Amino acid sequence: ALAAMGAMKFYKRGDLVEGSIVQVTDDSLIIDIGTKTEGIVPREEISVEPNPDMKEFNVGDKVNAVVISEDDEGTYKLSKRRADQKLVWEKVEESRKEGARLEATGFRAVKGGLLVNIGTIAFLPQSLIDIRRVDDLEPFVGKKLQVKVVEYDREAKPHPKIVVSRRAVIEEDLTRERDQIYDTLKPGAVVDGKVIKLTNYGAFIDVGGLQGLLHISEMSLGRIKHPSDVMKEGETIKVKILKIDKRKKR
């Protein structure tokens, strides 16, 4: 009895193919793309980064690649780097227009920011790395980051321009967290609050990551000259929520 075999696949130069990793070596990825012999992705064609970490790849991982050439034995030379660059533009446009997040890896600190790999090279300005000032970029080299595209020009010379922001992702997460806290807080509730700052007219109190104002007139039944008469910065006190304005975020 004979078992039916699937039709053998054939590709030409420039074709975009998908396959599974069957072996990871120090200098290449061996890919099953359904042809007579496996395809090979040489180290220099794995990533836009000059020295990709081979430990990131595992047998069974799905990989997109572009066919570069075929040798006399039917073995295809493939490029994951070119496939990544070919496929990334759809994600870039989606991120810019709809705010979708992209996975990035920081790989080189340069003047004014960080070069990151999103499948192709993108620039993460120093001012858009965090909501706080960042002076040392080295901790971000090799780090996985979530970013959003804020600007791109596919026709820019000498190479396409893509600017991304990690700060936009952090701000979005903070806004979502604050909205969730606002939804849980109700007027009339008595909660713990930490005294953040004292002023002549009252104190700013941190409640679950949000700041509220405790007016001096609400601090004591008796008259006081200054908030420092009844509390100090860093102290945790019980406060009653009087009013919540979600629109103005206060």
C-alpha atoms as a printed R data frame, in Angstrom:
    type eleno elety resid chain resno       x      y      z
1   ATOM     1    CA   ALA     A     1   0.000  0.000  0.000
2   ATOM     2    CA   LEU     A     2   1.157  3.516 -0.744
3   ATOM     3    CA   ALA     A     3   0.577  6.594  1.412
4   ATOM     4    CA   ALA     A     4  -0.325  9.797 -0.399
5   ATOM     5    CA   MET     A     5   2.209 12.576  0.045
6   ATOM     6    CA   GLY     A     6   1.521 16.300 -0.013
7   ATOM     7    CA   ALA     A     7   2.666 18.143 -3.107
8   ATOM     8    CA   MET     A     8   6.241 19.407 -2.835
9   ATOM     9    CA   LYS     A     9   6.463 23.192 -2.820
10  ATOM    10    CA   PHE     A    10   8.670 25.310 -5.058
11  ATOM    11    CA   TYR     A    11   9.543 28.968 -4.628
12  ATOM    12    CA   LYS     A    12  11.230 31.698 -6.608
13  ATOM    13    CA   ARG     A    13  13.442 34.556 -5.492
14  ATOM    14    CA   GLY     A    14  11.513 37.245 -3.605
15  ATOM    15    CA   ASP     A    15   8.677 34.958 -2.473
16  ATOM    16    CA   LEU     A    16   7.441 35.451  1.086
17  ATOM    17    CA   VAL     A    17   7.222 32.073  2.836
18  ATOM    18    CA   GLU     A    18   6.268 30.770  6.268
19  ATOM    19    CA   GLY     A    19   7.871 27.807  7.974
20  ATOM    20    CA   SER     A    20   8.788 26.233 11.287
21  ATOM    21    CA   ILE     A    21  12.228 26.209 12.867
22  ATOM    22    CA   VAL     A    22  13.637 22.664 12.961
23  ATOM    23    CA   GLN     A    23  17.142 23.561 14.186
24  ATOM    24    CA   VAL     A    24  18.946 26.531 15.738
25  ATOM    25    CA   THR     A    25  22.719 26.718 15.284
26  ATOM    26    CA   ASP     A    26  25.257 29.351 16.305
27  ATOM    27    CA   ASP     A    27  25.102 31.002 12.893
28  ATOM    28    CA   SER     A    28  21.788 30.065 11.266
29  ATOM    29    CA   LEU     A    29  18.159 29.000 11.550
30  ATOM    30    CA   ILE     A    30  17.088 25.864  9.704
31  ATOM    31    CA   ILE     A    31  13.480 26.200  8.512
32  ATOM    32    CA   ASP     A    32  10.983 23.644  7.204
33  ATOM    33    CA   ILE     A    33   9.115 25.431  4.409
34  ATOM    34    CA   GLY     A    34   7.637 22.321  2.780
35  ATOM    35    CA   THR     A    35  10.367 21.912  0.155
36  ATOM    36    CA   LYS     A    36  12.642 18.932 -0.587
37  ATOM    37    CA   THR     A    37  15.305 20.266  1.756
38  ATOM    38    CA   GLU     A    38  15.041 22.769  4.598
39  ATOM    39    CA   GLY     A    39  15.630 26.466  4.062
40  ATOM    40    CA   ILE     A    40  18.514 28.231  5.786
41  ATOM    41    CA   VAL     A    41  18.454 31.695  7.331
42  ATOM    42    CA   PRO     A    42  22.093 32.817  7.787
43  ATOM    43    CA   ARG     A    43  22.886 34.812 10.929
44  ATOM    44    CA   GLU     A    44  23.269 38.074  8.981
45  ATOM    45    CA   GLU     A    45  19.756 37.661  7.550
46  ATOM    46    CA   ILE     A    46  18.011 36.986 10.867
47  ATOM    47    CA   SER     A    47  17.503 40.534 12.151
48  ATOM    48    CA   VAL     A    48  18.188 44.197 11.501
49  ATOM    49    CA   GLU     A    49  20.316 43.970 14.643
50  ATOM    50    CA   PRO     A    50  23.951 43.086 13.850
51  ATOM    51    CA   ASN     A    51  24.260 40.398 16.547
52  ATOM    52    CA   PRO     A    52  20.911 38.664 17.131
53  ATOM    53    CA   ASP     A    53  20.508 36.538 20.242
54  ATOM    54    CA   MET     A    54  20.086 32.977 18.957
55  ATOM    55    CA   LYS     A    55  18.638 31.945 22.330
56  ATOM    56    CA   GLU     A    56  15.461 33.824 21.427
57  ATOM    57    CA   PHE     A    57  14.625 31.166 18.822
58  ATOM    58    CA   ASN     A    58  13.249 27.716 19.559
59  ATOM    59    CA   VAL     A    59  12.464 24.623 17.530
60  ATOM    60    CA   GLY     A    60   8.829 24.800 16.437
61  ATOM    61    CA   ASP     A    61   8.662 28.610 16.255
62  ATOM    62    CA   LYS     A    62   6.843 29.938 13.181
63  ATOM    63    CA   VAL     A    63   8.985 32.217 11.009
64  ATOM    64    CA   ASN     A    64   8.293 34.414  7.976
65  ATOM    65    CA   ALA     A    65  11.125 34.714  5.469
66  ATOM    66    CA   VAL     A    66  11.890 35.963  1.971
67  ATOM    67    CA   VAL     A    67  13.559 33.649 -0.554
68  ATOM    68    CA   ILE     A    68  16.988 34.995 -1.551
69  ATOM    69    CA   SER     A    69  18.281 32.135 -3.708
70  ATOM    70    CA   GLU     A    70  18.250 28.375 -4.345
71  ATOM    71    CA   ASP     A    71  21.367 26.228 -4.731
72  ATOM    72    CA   ASP     A    72  21.885 23.197 -6.994
73  ATOM    73    CA   GLU     A    73  20.708 20.825 -4.280
74  ATOM    74    CA   GLY     A    74  17.380 22.624 -3.887
75  ATOM    75    CA   THR     A    75  18.243 24.309 -0.601
76  ATOM    76    CA   TYR     A    76  16.732 27.768 -0.254
77  ATOM    77    CA   LYS     A    77  18.654 30.640  1.291
78  ATOM    78    CA   LEU     A    78  16.165 32.735  3.239
79  ATOM    79    CA   SER     A    79  16.014 36.125  4.945
80  ATOM    80    CA   LYS     A    80  13.914 36.692  8.048
81  ATOM    81    CA   ARG     A    81  15.241 40.261  8.210
82  ATOM    82    CA   ARG     A    82  13.793 41.152  4.799
83  ATOM    83    CA   ALA     A    83  10.462 39.512  5.642
84  ATOM    84    CA   ASP     A    84  10.244 41.489  8.893
85  ATOM    85    CA   GLN     A    85  10.902 44.718  7.018
86  ATOM    86    CA   LYS     A    86   8.363 43.798  4.352
87  ATOM    87    CA   LEU     A    87   5.618 42.991  6.870
88  ATOM    88    CA   VAL     A    88   6.262 45.755  9.389
89  ATOM    89    CA   TRP     A    89   4.773 48.650  7.404
90  ATOM    90    CA   GLU     A    90   1.213 47.429  7.825
91  ATOM    91    CA   LYS     A    91   1.787 47.386 11.595
92  ATOM    92    CA   VAL     A    92   3.441 50.830 11.483
93  ATOM    93    CA   GLU     A    93   0.442 52.354  9.695
94  ATOM    94    CA   GLU     A    94  -1.992 50.660 12.097
95  ATOM    95    CA   SER     A    95  -0.055 51.941 15.091
96  ATOM    96    CA   ARG     A    96   0.036 55.517 13.777
97  ATOM    97    CA   LYS     A    97  -3.632 55.643 12.772
98  ATOM    98    CA   GLU     A    98  -5.251 53.492 15.458
99  ATOM    99    CA   GLY     A    99  -2.774 53.629 18.335
100 ATOM   100    CA   ALA     A   100  -1.871 49.929 18.178
101 ATOM   101    CA   ARG     A   101   1.172 48.915 20.208
102 ATOM   102    CA   LEU     A   102   4.300 47.406 18.716
103 ATOM   103    CA   GLU     A   103   6.893 45.171 20.331
104 ATOM   104    CA   ALA     A   104  10.350 46.734 20.180
105 ATOM   105    CA   THR     A   105  13.827 45.828 21.372
106 ATOM   106    CA   GLY     A   106  16.321 48.539 22.235
107 ATOM   107    CA   PHE     A   107  19.657 47.779 20.623
108 ATOM   108    CA   ARG     A   108  21.773 50.931 20.416
109 ATOM   109    CA   ALA     A   109  21.956 54.238 22.270
110 ATOM   110    CA   VAL     A   110  22.602 57.176 19.936
111 ATOM   111    CA   LYS     A   111  22.615 60.945 20.253
112 ATOM   112    CA   GLY     A   112  19.190 62.077 21.378
113 ATOM   113    CA   GLY     A   113  17.633 58.681 21.926
114 ATOM   114    CA   LEU     A   114  17.566 54.964 21.262
115 ATOM   115    CA   LEU     A   115  17.504 52.882 18.101
116 ATOM   116    CA   VAL     A   116  14.961 50.081 18.465
117 ATOM   117    CA   ASN     A   117  14.069 47.034 16.434
118 ATOM   118    CA   ILE     A   118  10.368 46.712 15.508
119 ATOM   119    CA   GLY     A   119  11.110 44.447 12.543
120 ATOM   120    CA   THR     A   120  12.942 47.375 11.014
121 ATOM   121    CA   ILE     A   121  14.903 50.251 12.547
122 ATOM   122    CA   ALA     A   122  12.933 52.900 14.445
123 ATOM   123    CA   PHE     A   123  14.027 55.861 16.573
124 ATOM   124    CA   LEU     A   124  12.823 56.312 20.156
125 ATOM   125    CA   PRO     A   125  13.653 59.893 21.247
126 ATOM   126    CA   GLN     A   126  15.023 60.306 24.753
127 ATOM   127    CA   SER     A   127  12.062 62.534 25.709
128 ATOM   128    CA   LEU     A   128   9.589 59.804 24.691
129 ATOM   129    CA   ILE     A   129  11.166 56.899 26.613
130 ATOM   130    CA   ASP     A   130   9.363 57.569 29.910
131 ATOM   131    CA   ILE     A   131   7.088 60.067 31.634
132 ATOM   132    CA   ARG     A   132  10.093 60.972 33.779
133 ATOM   133    CA   ARG     A   133  13.409 62.320 32.553
134 ATOM   134    CA   VAL     A   134  15.788 59.572 31.420
135 ATOM   135    CA   ASP     A   135  19.512 60.372 31.411
136 ATOM   136    CA   ASP     A   136  21.029 56.887 31.046
137 ATOM   137    CA   LEU     A   137  19.909 54.969 27.939
138 ATOM   138    CA   GLU     A   138  22.081 51.888 28.426
139 ATOM   139    CA   PRO     A   139  19.562 50.031 30.673
140 ATOM   140    CA   PHE     A   140  17.169 50.033 27.694
141 ATOM   141    CA   VAL     A   141  19.635 48.310 25.351
142 ATOM   142    CA   GLY     A   142  18.490 44.716 24.884
143 ATOM   143    CA   LYS     A   143  15.238 45.408 26.742
144 ATOM   144    CA   LYS     A   144  11.813 44.497 25.349
145 ATOM   145    CA   LEU     A   145   9.641 47.602 25.060
146 ATOM   146    CA   GLN     A   146   6.078 48.396 24.043
147 ATOM   147    CA   VAL     A   147   5.840 51.453 21.809
148 ATOM   148    CA   LYS     A   148   3.475 53.377 19.552
149 ATOM   149    CA   VAL     A   149   4.360 55.017 16.240
150 ATOM   150    CA   VAL     A   150   4.074 58.815 16.411
151 ATOM   151    CA   GLU     A   151   5.580 59.677 13.020
152 ATOM   152    CA   TYR     A   152   6.769 57.889  9.886
153 ATOM   153    CA   ASP     A   153   7.898 58.687  6.366
154 ATOM   154    CA   ARG     A   154   8.330 55.702  4.089
155 ATOM   155    CA   GLU     A   155   9.899 57.826  1.352
156 ATOM   156    CA   ALA     A   156  12.494 59.560  3.552
157 ATOM   157    CA   LYS     A   157  16.115 59.408  2.383
158 ATOM   158    CA   PRO     A   158  18.598 57.782  2.858
159 ATOM   159    CA   HIS     A   159  16.211 55.318  4.555
160 ATOM   160    CA   PRO     A   160  12.576 55.282  5.793
161 ATOM   161    CA   LYS     A   161  11.941 57.241  8.986
162 ATOM   162    CA   ILE     A   162   9.944 55.818 11.910
163 ATOM   163    CA   VAL     A   163   9.661 57.599 15.271
164 ATOM   164    CA   VAL     A   164   8.096 55.731 18.190
165 ATOM   165    CA   SER     A   165   7.064 56.552 21.757
166 ATOM   166    CA   ARG     A   166   7.156 54.409 24.882
167 ATOM   167    CA   ARG     A   167   5.871 57.350 26.908
168 ATOM   168    CA   ALA     A   168   2.527 57.197 25.046
169 ATOM   169    CA   VAL     A   169   2.074 53.583 26.169
170 ATOM   170    CA   ILE     A   170   2.896 54.420 29.801
171 ATOM   171    CA   GLU     A   171   0.502 57.394 29.781
172 ATOM   172    CA   GLU     A   172  -2.280 55.241 28.315
173 ATOM   173    CA   ASP     A   173  -1.774 52.612 31.035
174 ATOM   174    CA   LEU     A   174  -1.768 55.251 33.775
175 ATOM   175    CA   THR     A   175  -4.972 56.793 32.429
176 ATOM   176    CA   ARG     A   176  -6.655 53.381 32.373
177 ATOM   177    CA   GLU     A   177  -5.513 52.646 35.933
178 ATOM   178    CA   ARG     A   178  -6.737 56.040 37.149
179 ATOM   179    CA   ASP     A   179 -10.111 55.554 35.474
180 ATOM   180    CA   GLN     A   180 -10.447 52.187 37.231
181 ATOM   181    CA   ILE     A   181  -9.637 53.820 40.574
182 ATOM   182    CA   TYR     A   182 -12.177 56.596 39.914
183 ATOM   183    CA   ASP     A   183 -14.780 53.898 39.254
184 ATOM   184    CA   THR     A   184 -14.099 52.263 42.628
185 ATOM   185    CA   LEU     A   185 -14.110 55.479 44.693
186 ATOM   186    CA   LYS     A   186 -17.495 56.855 45.797
187 ATOM   187    CA   PRO     A   187 -18.449 60.123 47.518
188 ATOM   188    CA   GLY     A   188 -18.926 59.468 51.210
189 ATOM   189    CA   ALA     A   189 -16.344 56.678 51.385
190 ATOM   190    CA   VAL     A   190 -13.741 56.840 54.161
191 ATOM   191    CA   VAL     A   191 -10.307 55.790 52.885
192 ATOM   192    CA   ASP     A   192  -6.629 55.872 53.792
193 ATOM   193    CA   GLY     A   193  -4.679 58.712 52.231
194 ATOM   194    CA   LYS     A   194  -1.030 59.701 52.306
195 ATOM   195    CA   VAL     A   195  -0.112 63.336 52.849
196 ATOM   196    CA   ILE     A   196   1.954 64.348 49.817
197 ATOM   197    CA   LYS     A   197   2.325 68.110 50.211
198 ATOM   198    CA   LEU     A   198   1.251 70.792 52.652
199 ATOM   199    CA   THR     A   199   0.259 74.310 51.537
200 ATOM   200    CA   ASN     A   200  -1.160 77.351 53.315
201 ATOM   201    CA   TYR     A   201  -4.693 76.446 52.226
202 ATOM   202    CA   GLY     A   202  -4.646 72.682 52.688
203 ATOM   203    CA   ALA     A   203  -2.919 69.414 51.846
204 ATOM   204    CA   PHE     A   204  -2.629 67.226 48.779
205 ATOM   205    CA   ILE     A   205  -3.512 63.649 49.646
206 ATOM   206    CA   ASP     A   206  -2.648 60.534 47.630
207 ATOM   207    CA   VAL     A   207  -5.539 58.076 47.490
208 ATOM   208    CA   GLY     A   208  -4.729 54.924 45.556
209 ATOM   209    CA   GLY     A   209  -2.415 56.758 43.165
210 ATOM   210    CA   LEU     A   210  -4.730 59.750 42.708
211 ATOM   211    CA   GLN     A   211  -4.284 63.132 44.361
212 ATOM   212    CA   GLY     A   212  -7.076 64.948 46.119
213 ATOM   213    CA   LEU     A   213  -7.173 68.266 47.954
214 ATOM   214    CA   LEU     A   214  -7.982 68.332 51.659
215 ATOM   215    CA   HIS     A   215  -8.878 71.972 52.374
216 ATOM   216    CA   ILE     A   216  -7.688 73.488 55.643
217 ATOM   217    CA   SER     A   217 -11.309 74.087 56.656
218 ATOM   218    CA   GLU     A   218 -11.918 70.294 56.553
219 ATOM   219    CA   MET     A   219  -8.914 69.353 58.704
220 ATOM   220    CA   SER     A   220 -10.189 70.043 62.179
221 ATOM   221    CA   LEU     A   221 -13.339 70.966 64.101
222 ATOM   222    CA   GLY     A   222 -11.352 73.811 65.637
223 ATOM   223    CA   ARG     A   223  -9.652 76.636 63.800
224 ATOM   224    CA   ILE     A   224  -5.991 76.010 62.795
225 ATOM   225    CA   LYS     A   225  -3.384 78.404 61.413
226 ATOM   226    CA   HIS     A   226  -1.571 75.954 59.120
227 ATOM   227    CA   PRO     A   227  -2.034 72.297 58.036
228 ATOM   228    CA   SER     A   228   1.257 71.437 59.761
229 ATOM   229    CA   ASP     A   229  -0.545 71.998 63.085
230 ATOM   230    CA   VAL     A   230  -2.430 68.717 62.632
231 ATOM   231    CA   MET     A   231  -0.463 66.619 60.095
232 ATOM   232    CA   LYS     A   232   2.900 66.188 58.419
233 ATOM   233    CA   GLU     A   233   4.069 65.149 54.951
234 ATOM   234    CA   GLY     A   234   4.414 61.371 54.517
235 ATOM   235    CA   GLU     A   235   1.792 60.629 57.171
236 ATOM   236    CA   THR     A   236  -1.160 58.319 56.412
237 ATOM   237    CA   ILE     A   237  -4.540 59.622 57.565
238 ATOM   238    CA   LYS     A   238  -8.214 58.746 57.244
239 ATOM   239    CA   VAL     A   239 -10.119 61.013 54.855
240 ATOM   240    CA   LYS     A   240 -13.695 61.137 53.605
241 ATOM   241    CA   ILE     A   241 -14.307 61.642 49.889
242 ATOM   242    CA   LEU     A   242 -16.609 64.619 49.365
243 ATOM   243    CA   LYS     A   243 -16.718 64.928 45.591
244 ATOM   244    CA   ILE     A   244 -15.261 63.255 42.492
245 ATOM   245    CA   ASP     A   245 -14.968 65.006 39.120
246 ATOM   246    CA   LYS     A   246 -13.951 62.365 36.569
247 ATOM   247    CA   ARG     A   247 -14.059 64.851 33.700
248 ATOM   248    CA   LYS     A   248 -11.521 67.161 35.301
249 ATOM   249    CA   LYS     A   249  -9.678 64.222 36.894
250 ATOM   250    CA   ARG     A   250  -9.834 65.494 40.445
